[in-house]
Amino acid sequence: MVLDKLGSSLKNTLSKIAKAVFVDEKLINELVKDIQRALLKSDVNVKLVFDLSKKIKERGLGEKPQTGITQKEHLIKIVYEELVKFLGEEGYKIEVKEKPFKIMLIGLFGSGKTTQAGKLGKFFKKKGYKVALVQTDTWRPAAYEQLKTLGEQTDIIVYGSKTLKDPVEIYREYEKELNKFDVVIIDTAGRDALSGDLIKEIEKINSAVKPSETLLVLSADIGQTAEKQAEAFHNSVGVTGLIISKMDGTAKGGGALAGASITHAPVKFIGVGEKIDDLEIFDPKRFVGRMLGMGDLESLLEKAREVVDEDTAEDMQRKLLKGEFNLVDLYEQMSAMRKMGPLSKIVDMIPGMGKMNLPKGALEGQEEKLKKWKFLMDSMTKEELENPDVISSERVERISKGSGCSVQEVRELLKQYRQSKKMVKMMKGQDPSKLMKKFKGKVPGM
Ligand SMILES: Nc1nc2c(ncn2[C@@H]2O[C@H](COP(=O)(O)OP(=O)(O)OP(=O)(O)O)[C@@H](O)[C@H]2O)c(=O)[nH]1
Ligand SMILES: [Mg+2]
């Protein structure tokens, strides 16, 4: 599938975010570099890559996450949103606005015009429209036959001529008849390269047909030349949308997709195979989701959270065994507990503590507390989070002001931290079952 590599490098990048302890400039720079590398490998133009990564960096450094999501999740959201925007944001809504609704397909030799014409015919017919296909290609000898075969498969009438040599003449011949149809799809000839001759011919057909939609068909494997083509066609007849064909056959395709940015015309359909049904409406959100191996932003974030959970659990175990503990750990421990239910996972991780009885209602009020803690921690510096012992009274004041929480609440958080740390220190290298007695089944902070 197209952009496979991009997808997997982005997936790696996202789990890198999920695993990181802090969202800081270093992480964002690393992330931006990863994305740049992945996009360039997928054939996306350097300038577009630069613009995209610049936006991600600016937003990553400048934006504060909305409440309810962490900084890491917000960063993933930014990457997702910018990729969707890069691909055109809105999915194509098919609006057959006038009768007949004329769709002209243009593009070079072998780009897939005739095949997509057949597919589009079926697409609109299935929606209940009365469809006709018109072949104006007088260059390829078998073009009319090819389209006719496609029409027969779907029971759609195909107009064309074996004798006429002028595409405009062919169109004029059937113009009146075409008024009886809801949707008319006009296939045109290509050339093996962009030429003045082709452009002139397309311009002539264009002014005779006056199409409602002019769709440029680009093959996914053409790489960065997509942009030049898109630009040339757009400047001559005005492209209203792109169809990227052969999305099933290449691991790149970034160049063709980026063609959309040049024409400012969205990718409206993608061809995903040679068969008549192998056409999909292009929906950037779904596409990015699929590329990253998940459905939409929500499931993406869900996935990120899972990675965080697994990682937190491992990290926590390591830290507990070493007797290390800082504020971030405390916060993550609390979040993990909330999600994992009644402490079970955390407790299970500590050998011998699995059977500890927790007081009823231990988790009540934790939700509110966590929210406050998150605000508080967002107002702390990296140094303070890693080594809370540096937090002086002045710093408490500052944190309180910055977070909108009271000084009392800051102190409470610090107190809980110290209690938890004490417990962790005592655990270091000790037999957990003896510890149980010491704490009498109570866990500080709960
Ligand atoms: N795998 C795959 N093959 C495709 C797709 N679309 C078209 N093709 C194949 O690409 C080749 C060229 O397709 P055509 O539809 O004949 O291309 P064209 O733009 O009409 O070419 P000219 O008429 O020569 O200008 C054919 O072998 C098609 O079967 C697609 O989405 N996926
Ligand atoms: Mg053709």
PDB file of N, CA and C and ligand atoms in Angstrom, residues 107-116 119 137 140 146 187-191 245-249 271-274 278, ligand 1:
ATOM      1  N   GLY A 107      -4.919  13.786 -18.159  1.00  0.00           N
ATOM      2  CA  GLY A 107      -3.680  13.231 -17.609  1.00  0.00           C
ATOM      3  C   GLY A 107      -2.829  12.609 -18.705  1.00  0.00           C
ATOM      4  N   LEU A 108      -1.614  12.243 -18.330  1.00  0.00           N
ATOM      5  CA  LEU A 108      -0.682  11.682 -19.323  1.00  0.00           C
ATOM      6  C   LEU A 108      -1.012  10.228 -19.675  1.00  0.00           C
ATOM      7  N   PHE A 109      -0.325   9.709 -20.682  1.00  0.00           N
ATOM      8  CA  PHE A 109      -0.443   8.310 -21.090  1.00  0.00           C
ATOM      9  C   PHE A 109      -0.326   7.389 -19.886  1.00  0.00           C
ATOM     10  N   GLY A 110      -1.225   6.449 -19.816  1.00  0.00           N
ATOM     11  CA  GLY A 110      -1.076   5.394 -18.816  1.00  0.00           C
ATOM     12  C   GLY A 110      -1.319   5.817 -17.383  1.00  0.00           C
ATOM     13  N   SER A 111      -1.774   7.070 -17.177  1.00  0.00           N
ATOM     14  CA  SER A 111      -1.987   7.514 -15.801  1.00  0.00           C
ATOM     15  C   SER A 111      -3.203   6.816 -15.193  1.00  0.00           C
ATOM     16  N   GLY A 112      -4.077   6.323 -16.062  1.00  0.00           N
ATOM     17  CA  GLY A 112      -5.247   5.597 -15.549  1.00  0.00           C
ATOM     18  C   GLY A 112      -6.568   6.298 -15.831  1.00  0.00           C
ATOM     19  N   LYS A 113      -6.604   7.214 -16.792  1.00  0.00           N
ATOM     20  CA  LYS A 113      -7.831   7.965 -17.098  1.00  0.00           C
ATOM     21  C   LYS A 113      -8.985   7.052 -17.496  1.00  0.00           C
ATOM     22  N   THR A 114      -8.718   6.201 -18.502  1.00  0.00           N
ATOM     23  CA  THR A 114      -9.805   5.377 -19.031  1.00  0.00           C
ATOM     24  C   THR A 114     -10.331   4.414 -17.966  1.00  0.00           C
ATOM     25  N   THR A 115      -9.399   3.817 -17.235  1.00  0.00           N
ATOM     26  CA  THR A 115      -9.807   2.901 -16.167  1.00  0.00           C
ATOM     27  C   THR A 115     -10.661   3.622 -15.113  1.00  0.00           C
ATOM     28  N   GLN A 116     -10.211   4.820 -14.703  1.00  0.00           N
ATOM     29  CA  GLN A 116     -10.969   5.544 -13.670  1.00  0.00           C
ATOM     30  C   GLN A 116     -12.304   6.033 -14.227  1.00  0.00           C
ATOM     31  N   LYS A 119     -14.566   3.232 -13.709  1.00  0.00           N
ATOM     32  CA  LYS A 119     -14.859   3.098 -12.273  1.00  0.00           C
ATOM     33  C   LYS A 119     -15.827   4.185 -11.802  1.00  0.00           C
ATOM     34  N   ASP A 137     -10.650  10.334 -26.950  1.00  0.00           N
ATOM     35  CA  ASP A 137      -9.252  10.006 -27.251  1.00  0.00           C
ATOM     36  C   ASP A 137      -9.136   9.447 -28.662  1.00  0.00           C
ATOM     37  N   ARG A 140      -4.958   6.961 -28.989  1.00  0.00           N
ATOM     38  CA  ARG A 140      -4.784   5.529 -28.759  1.00  0.00           C
ATOM     39  C   ARG A 140      -5.841   4.797 -29.577  1.00  0.00           C
ATOM     40  N   GLN A 146     -11.686   0.111 -25.452  1.00  0.00           N
ATOM     41  CA  GLN A 146     -11.350  -0.085 -24.033  1.00  0.00           C
ATOM     42  C   GLN A 146     -12.459   0.447 -23.128  1.00  0.00           C
ATOM     43  N   ASP A 187     -13.645  11.034 -21.201  1.00  0.00           N
ATOM     44  CA  ASP A 187     -12.249  10.581 -21.207  1.00  0.00           C
ATOM     45  C   ASP A 187     -11.509  11.359 -22.296  1.00  0.00           C
ATOM     46  N   THR A 188     -10.241  11.633 -22.069  1.00  0.00           N
ATOM     47  CA  THR A 188      -9.451  12.369 -23.070  1.00  0.00           C
ATOM     48  C   THR A 188      -8.151  11.616 -23.355  1.00  0.00           C
ATOM     49  N   ALA A 189      -7.458  12.091 -24.362  1.00  0.00           N
ATOM     50  CA  ALA A 189      -6.198  11.446 -24.727  1.00  0.00           C
ATOM     51  C   ALA A 189      -5.062  11.957 -23.848  1.00  0.00           C
ATOM     52  N   GLY A 190      -4.021  11.163 -23.712  1.00  0.00           N
ATOM     53  CA  GLY A 190      -2.818  11.610 -23.017  1.00  0.00           C
ATOM     54  C   GLY A 190      -1.683  11.774 -24.008  1.00  0.00           C
ATOM     55  N   ARG A 191      -0.502  12.027 -23.505  1.00  0.00           N
ATOM     56  CA  ARG A 191       0.738  11.998 -24.294  1.00  0.00           C
ATOM     57  C   ARG A 191       1.770  11.366 -23.381  1.00  0.00           C
ATOM     58  N   SER A 245      -4.254   7.385  -9.057  1.00  0.00           N
ATOM     59  CA  SER A 245      -4.479   5.980  -9.380  1.00  0.00           C
ATOM     60  C   SER A 245      -3.303   5.142  -8.894  1.00  0.00           C
ATOM     61  N   LYS A 246      -3.484   3.858  -8.896  1.00  0.00           N
ATOM     62  CA  LYS A 246      -2.432   2.892  -8.561  1.00  0.00           C
ATOM     63  C   LYS A 246      -1.887   3.069  -7.142  1.00  0.00           C
ATOM     64  N   MET A 247      -2.758   3.476  -6.264  1.00  0.00           N
ATOM     65  CA  MET A 247      -2.365   3.602  -4.862  1.00  0.00           C
ATOM     66  C   MET A 247      -2.070   2.239  -4.259  1.00  0.00           C
ATOM     67  N   ASP A 248      -2.483   1.188  -4.942  1.00  0.00           N
ATOM     68  CA  ASP A 248      -2.244  -0.164  -4.435  1.00  0.00           C
ATOM     69  C   ASP A 248      -0.838  -0.653  -4.772  1.00  0.00           C
ATOM     70  N   GLY A 249      -0.173   0.038  -5.709  1.00  0.00           N
ATOM     71  CA  GLY A 249       1.030  -0.569  -6.252  1.00  0.00           C
ATOM     72  C   GLY A 249       2.339   0.061  -5.863  1.00  0.00           C
ATOM     73  N   GLY A 271      -7.487   5.452  -6.842  1.00  0.00           N
ATOM     74  CA  GLY A 271      -7.643   4.153  -7.503  1.00  0.00           C
ATOM     75  C   GLY A 271      -6.805   3.141  -6.760  1.00  0.00           C
ATOM     76  N   VAL A 272      -7.395   2.046  -6.391  1.00  0.00           N
ATOM     77  CA  VAL A 272      -6.682   1.069  -5.573  1.00  0.00           C
ATOM     78  C   VAL A 272      -6.613  -0.310  -6.217  1.00  0.00           C
ATOM     79  N   GLY A 273      -6.724  -0.359  -7.542  1.00  0.00           N
ATOM     80  CA  GLY A 273      -6.622  -1.641  -8.226  1.00  0.00           C
ATOM     81  C   GLY A 273      -7.121  -1.513  -9.652  1.00  0.00           C
ATOM     82  N   GLU A 274      -6.994  -2.591 -10.424  1.00  0.00           N
ATOM     83  CA  GLU A 274      -7.364  -2.520 -11.823  1.00  0.00           C
ATOM     84  C   GLU A 274      -8.847  -2.783 -12.069  1.00  0.00           C
ATOM     85  N   ASP A 278     -12.451  -0.827  -7.867  1.00  0.00           N
ATOM     86  CA  ASP A 278     -11.289  -0.388  -7.095  1.00  0.00           C
ATOM     87  C   ASP A 278     -11.120   1.127  -7.089  1.00  0.00           C
TER      88      ASP A 278
HETATM   89  N1  LIG B   1      -2.905  -1.448  -9.986  1.00  0.00           N
HETATM   90  C1  LIG B   1      -3.631  -0.501 -10.572  1.00  0.00           C
HETATM   91  N2  LIG B   1      -3.595  -0.376 -11.899  1.00  0.00           N
HETATM   92  C2  LIG B   1      -4.319   0.590 -12.474  1.00  0.00           C
HETATM   93  C3  LIG B   1      -5.122   1.476 -11.716  1.00  0.00           C
HETATM   94  N3  LIG B   1      -5.720   2.324 -12.557  1.00  0.00           N
HETATM   95  C4  LIG B   1      -5.304   1.981 -13.807  1.00  0.00           C
HETATM   96  N4  LIG B   1      -4.470   0.943 -13.758  1.00  0.00           N
HETATM   97  C5  LIG B   1      -3.778   0.280 -14.883  1.00  0.00           C
HETATM   98  O1  LIG B   1      -2.939   1.221 -15.531  1.00  0.00           O
HETATM   99  C6  LIG B   1      -2.858   0.979 -16.909  1.00  0.00           C
HETATM  100  C7  LIG B   1      -3.181   2.246 -17.693  1.00  0.00           C
HETATM  101  O2  LIG B   1      -4.513   2.608 -17.439  1.00  0.00           O
HETATM  102  P1  LIG B   1      -5.406   3.417 -18.478  1.00  0.00           P
HETATM  103  O3  LIG B   1      -6.706   3.645 -17.803  1.00  0.00           O
HETATM  104  O4  LIG B   1      -5.434   2.743 -19.799  1.00  0.00           O
HETATM  105  O5  LIG B   1      -4.599   4.751 -18.572  1.00  0.00           O
HETATM  106  P2  LIG B   1      -4.913   6.040 -19.488  1.00  0.00           P
HETATM  107  O6  LIG B   1      -4.596   7.218 -18.687  1.00  0.00           O
HETATM  108  O7  LIG B   1      -6.260   5.932 -20.058  1.00  0.00           O
HETATM  109  O8  LIG B   1      -3.806   5.863 -20.619  1.00  0.00           O
HETATM  110  P3  LIG B   1      -3.828   6.481 -22.107  1.00  0.00           P
HETATM  111  O9  LIG B   1      -5.173   6.166 -22.660  1.00  0.00           O
HETATM  112  O10 LIG B   1      -2.724   5.747 -22.760  1.00  0.00           O
HETATM  113  O11 LIG B   1      -3.564   7.909 -21.984  1.00  0.00           O
HETATM  114  C8  LIG B   1      -3.829  -0.153 -17.173  1.00  0.00           C
HETATM  115  O12 LIG B   1      -3.116  -1.350 -17.273  1.00  0.00           O
HETATM  116  C9  LIG B   1      -4.713  -0.174 -15.952  1.00  0.00           C
HETATM  117  O13 LIG B   1      -5.226  -1.466 -15.678  1.00  0.00           O
HETATM  118  C10 LIG B   1      -5.132   1.326 -10.289  1.00  0.00           C
HETATM  119  O14 LIG B   1      -5.770   2.055  -9.516  1.00  0.00           O
HETATM  120  N5  LIG B   1      -4.367   0.329  -9.780  1.00  0.00           N
END
